[in-house]
Short mmCIF file of C-alpha atoms in Angstrom, two decimals:
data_model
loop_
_atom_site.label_atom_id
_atom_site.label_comp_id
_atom_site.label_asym_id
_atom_site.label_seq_id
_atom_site.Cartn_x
_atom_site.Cartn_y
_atom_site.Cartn_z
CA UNK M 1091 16.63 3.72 -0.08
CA UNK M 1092 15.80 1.65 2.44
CA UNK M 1093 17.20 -1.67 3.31
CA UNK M 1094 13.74 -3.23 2.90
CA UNK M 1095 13.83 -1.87 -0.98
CA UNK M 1096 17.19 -2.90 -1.08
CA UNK M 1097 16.67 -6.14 -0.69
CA UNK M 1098 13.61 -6.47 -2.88
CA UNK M 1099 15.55 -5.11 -5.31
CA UNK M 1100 18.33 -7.33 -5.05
CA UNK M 1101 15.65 -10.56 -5.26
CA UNK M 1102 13.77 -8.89 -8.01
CA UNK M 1103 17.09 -8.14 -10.40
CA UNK M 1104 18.72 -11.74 -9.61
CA UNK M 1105 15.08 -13.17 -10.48
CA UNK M 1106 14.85 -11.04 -13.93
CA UNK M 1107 18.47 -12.87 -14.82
CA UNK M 1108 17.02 -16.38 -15.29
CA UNK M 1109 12.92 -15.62 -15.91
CA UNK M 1110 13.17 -15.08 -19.32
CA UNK M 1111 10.25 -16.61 -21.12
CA UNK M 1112 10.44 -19.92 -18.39
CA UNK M 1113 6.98 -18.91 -17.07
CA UNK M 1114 8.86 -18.69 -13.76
CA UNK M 1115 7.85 -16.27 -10.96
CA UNK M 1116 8.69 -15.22 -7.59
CA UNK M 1117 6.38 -14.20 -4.89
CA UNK M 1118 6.81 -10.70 -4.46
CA UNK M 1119 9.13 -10.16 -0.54
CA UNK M 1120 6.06 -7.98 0.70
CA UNK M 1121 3.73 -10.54 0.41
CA UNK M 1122 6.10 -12.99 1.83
CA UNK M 1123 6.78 -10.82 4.65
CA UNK M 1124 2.50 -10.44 5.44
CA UNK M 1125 2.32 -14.27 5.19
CA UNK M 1126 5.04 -15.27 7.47
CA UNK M 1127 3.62 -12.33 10.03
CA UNK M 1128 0.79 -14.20 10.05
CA UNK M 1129 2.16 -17.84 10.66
CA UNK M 1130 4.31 -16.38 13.20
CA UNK M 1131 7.03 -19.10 13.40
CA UNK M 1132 9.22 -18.96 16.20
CA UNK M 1133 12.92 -19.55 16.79
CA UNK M 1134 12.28 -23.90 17.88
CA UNK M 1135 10.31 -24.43 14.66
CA UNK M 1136 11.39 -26.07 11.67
CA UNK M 1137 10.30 -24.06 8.97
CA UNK M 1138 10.42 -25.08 4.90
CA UNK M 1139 9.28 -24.50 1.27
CA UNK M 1140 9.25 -27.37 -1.04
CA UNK M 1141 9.05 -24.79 -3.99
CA UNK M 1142 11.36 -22.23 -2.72
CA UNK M 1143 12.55 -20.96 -5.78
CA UNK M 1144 15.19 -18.46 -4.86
CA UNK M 1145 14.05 -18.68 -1.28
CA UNK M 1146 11.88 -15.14 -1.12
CA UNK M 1147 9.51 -17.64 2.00
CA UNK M 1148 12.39 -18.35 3.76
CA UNK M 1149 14.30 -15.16 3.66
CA UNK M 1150 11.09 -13.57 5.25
CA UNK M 1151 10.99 -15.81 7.47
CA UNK M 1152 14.32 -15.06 9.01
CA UNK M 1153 13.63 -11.88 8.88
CA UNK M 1154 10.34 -12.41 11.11
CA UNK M 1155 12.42 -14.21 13.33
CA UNK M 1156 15.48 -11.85 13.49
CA UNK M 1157 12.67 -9.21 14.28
CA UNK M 1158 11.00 -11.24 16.52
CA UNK M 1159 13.22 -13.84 18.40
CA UNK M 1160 16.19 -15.37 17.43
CA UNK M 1161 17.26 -17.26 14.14
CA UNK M 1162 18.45 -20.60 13.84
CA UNK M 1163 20.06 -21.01 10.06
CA UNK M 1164 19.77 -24.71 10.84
CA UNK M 1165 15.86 -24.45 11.36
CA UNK M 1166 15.16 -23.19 7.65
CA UNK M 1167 14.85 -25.95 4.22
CA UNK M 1168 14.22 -25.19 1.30
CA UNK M 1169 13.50 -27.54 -2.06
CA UNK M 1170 13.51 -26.83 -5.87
CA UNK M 1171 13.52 -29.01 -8.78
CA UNK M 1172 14.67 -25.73 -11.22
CA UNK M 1173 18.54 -26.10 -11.38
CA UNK M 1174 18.51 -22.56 -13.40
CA UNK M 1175 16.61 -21.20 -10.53
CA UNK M 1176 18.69 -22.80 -8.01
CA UNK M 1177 21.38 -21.36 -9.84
CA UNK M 1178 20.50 -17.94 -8.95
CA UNK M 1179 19.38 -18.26 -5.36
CA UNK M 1180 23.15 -19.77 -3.73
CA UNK M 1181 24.75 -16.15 -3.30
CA UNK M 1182 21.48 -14.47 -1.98
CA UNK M 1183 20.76 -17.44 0.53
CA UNK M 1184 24.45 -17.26 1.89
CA UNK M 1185 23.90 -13.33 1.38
CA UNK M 1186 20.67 -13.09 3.49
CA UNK M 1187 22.00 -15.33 6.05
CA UNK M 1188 20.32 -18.75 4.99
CA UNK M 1189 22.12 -22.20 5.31
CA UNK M 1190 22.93 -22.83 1.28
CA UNK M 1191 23.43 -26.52 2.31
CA UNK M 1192 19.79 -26.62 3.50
CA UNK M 1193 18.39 -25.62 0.47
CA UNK M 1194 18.32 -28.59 -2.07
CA UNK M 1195 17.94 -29.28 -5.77
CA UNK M 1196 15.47 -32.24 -5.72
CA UNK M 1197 11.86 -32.68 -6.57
CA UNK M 1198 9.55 -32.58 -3.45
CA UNK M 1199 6.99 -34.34 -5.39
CA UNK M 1200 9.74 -37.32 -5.41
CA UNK M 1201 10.16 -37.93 -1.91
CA UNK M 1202 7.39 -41.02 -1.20
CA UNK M 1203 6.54 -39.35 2.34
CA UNK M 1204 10.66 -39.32 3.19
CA UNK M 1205 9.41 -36.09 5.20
CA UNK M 1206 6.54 -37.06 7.14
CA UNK M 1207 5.67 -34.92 10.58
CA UNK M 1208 9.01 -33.60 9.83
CA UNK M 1209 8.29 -29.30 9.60
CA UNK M 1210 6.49 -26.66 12.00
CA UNK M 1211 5.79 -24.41 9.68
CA UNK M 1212 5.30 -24.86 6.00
CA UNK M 1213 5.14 -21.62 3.45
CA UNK M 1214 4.75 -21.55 0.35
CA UNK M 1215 3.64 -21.25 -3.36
CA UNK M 1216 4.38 -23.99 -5.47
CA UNK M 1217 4.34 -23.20 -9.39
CA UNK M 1218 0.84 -22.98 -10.91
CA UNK M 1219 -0.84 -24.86 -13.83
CA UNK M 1220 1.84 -27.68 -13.34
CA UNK M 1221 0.57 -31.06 -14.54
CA UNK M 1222 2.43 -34.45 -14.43
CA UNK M 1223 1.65 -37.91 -15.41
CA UNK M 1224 -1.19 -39.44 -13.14
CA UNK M 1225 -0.15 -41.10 -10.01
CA UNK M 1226 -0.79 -41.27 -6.49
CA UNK M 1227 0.57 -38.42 -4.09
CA UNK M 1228 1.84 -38.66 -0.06
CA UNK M 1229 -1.68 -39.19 1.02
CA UNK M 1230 -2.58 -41.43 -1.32
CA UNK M 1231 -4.90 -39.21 -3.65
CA UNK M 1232 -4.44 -40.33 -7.32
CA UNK M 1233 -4.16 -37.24 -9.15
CA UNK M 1234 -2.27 -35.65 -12.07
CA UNK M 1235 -2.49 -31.88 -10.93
CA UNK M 1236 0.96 -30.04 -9.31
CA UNK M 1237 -0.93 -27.94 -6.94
CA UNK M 1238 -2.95 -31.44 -5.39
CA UNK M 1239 0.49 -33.35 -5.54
CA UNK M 1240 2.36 -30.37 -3.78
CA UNK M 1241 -0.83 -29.88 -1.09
CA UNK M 1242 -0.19 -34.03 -0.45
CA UNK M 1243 3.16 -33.44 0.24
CA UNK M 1244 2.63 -30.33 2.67
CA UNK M 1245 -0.12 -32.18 4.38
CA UNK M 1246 1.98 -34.76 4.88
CA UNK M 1247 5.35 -33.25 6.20
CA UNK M 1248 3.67 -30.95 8.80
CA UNK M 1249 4.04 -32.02 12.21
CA UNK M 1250 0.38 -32.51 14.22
CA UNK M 1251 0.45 -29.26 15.48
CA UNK M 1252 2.43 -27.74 12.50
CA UNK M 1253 1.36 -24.54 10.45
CA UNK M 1254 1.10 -24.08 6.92
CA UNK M 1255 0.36 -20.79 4.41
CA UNK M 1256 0.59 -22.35 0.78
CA UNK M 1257 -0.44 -19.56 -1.79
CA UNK M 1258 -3.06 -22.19 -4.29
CA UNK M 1259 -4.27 -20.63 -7.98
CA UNK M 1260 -8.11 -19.55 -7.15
CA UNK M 1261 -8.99 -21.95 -9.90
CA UNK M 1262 -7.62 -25.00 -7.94
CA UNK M 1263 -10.93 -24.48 -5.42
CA UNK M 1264 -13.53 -24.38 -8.61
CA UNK M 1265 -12.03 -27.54 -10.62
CA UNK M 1266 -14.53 -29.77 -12.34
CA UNK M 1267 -11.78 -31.34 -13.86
CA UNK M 1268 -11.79 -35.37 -12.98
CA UNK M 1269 -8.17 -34.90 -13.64
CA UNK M 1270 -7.85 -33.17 -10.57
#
């Protein structure tokens, strides 16, 4: 097996220990790995995922960079609100070489712009279907929908010449909803 499959395995088994019926997924490493290829962060930029989940964005993206140039564990953050989630990603951040005191349990939707022009390079794909109570986001959209709160905040914390891949439900482009 190769370490590629190794390693998907090892995210996919850890993942299957706390899913249960939470509704919680991970993006699958391959498509990670195709998104980050794409970005093409390199080893200066400050790369994060406010809905890192157990941190499948961010290990691809060291692996880009180990490929690719060198890897700073200081340049990668990570947020997520799910403590059970959190709970599984510690060992396989420390195990795939990410700084576990860079990844943080807190609420990205929480942080009244504390991030502004702050990341390089932003991946990632915050849950789907998440609704909230109605309130203004970072760029001062009032809204109730996750996916427009989370886009707010990304918007918002990229630098002016930052990058950004956030994977968005197709139904988030065809709303009609004046929830939105």
């Amino acid at each position: 097996m190769k370490q590629e499959e190794k390693m998907q395995n090892k995210l996919w088994n850890n993942h299957d220990k706390f899913r249960g019926n939470s509704g919680i997924f991970s993006t699958p490493l391959n498509l990670c790995d195709a998104i980050v290829s794409v970005i093409k962060p390199s080893h200066d930029d400050i790369i994060y995922d406010g809905a890192c989940g157990i941190a499948t964005f961010l290990i691809s993206a060291k692996k880009y960079l180990e490929e690719h140039s060198t890897f700073n564990p200081n340049n990668i953050y990570g947020r997520e609100i799910n403590v059970n989630t959190l709970e599984a990603a510690p060992n396989l951040i420390t195990e795939f070489g990410l700084n576990p005191q860079n990844i943080s349990h807190e609420n990205s939707l929480d942080l009244d712009g504390k991030d502004k022009n702050k990341y390089d390079v932003i991946i990632s794909n915050p849950p789907f279907g998440l609704r909230g109570s109605r309130g203004i986001g970072e760029l001062g959209i009032e809204t109730k929908d996750g996916t427009n709160k989370f886009l707010q905040h990304y918007i918002n914390s990229l630098k002016e010449e930052g990058r950004a891949a956030i994977i968005v439900a197709q139904s988030f482009f065809y709303s009609i909803s004046k929830d939105w």
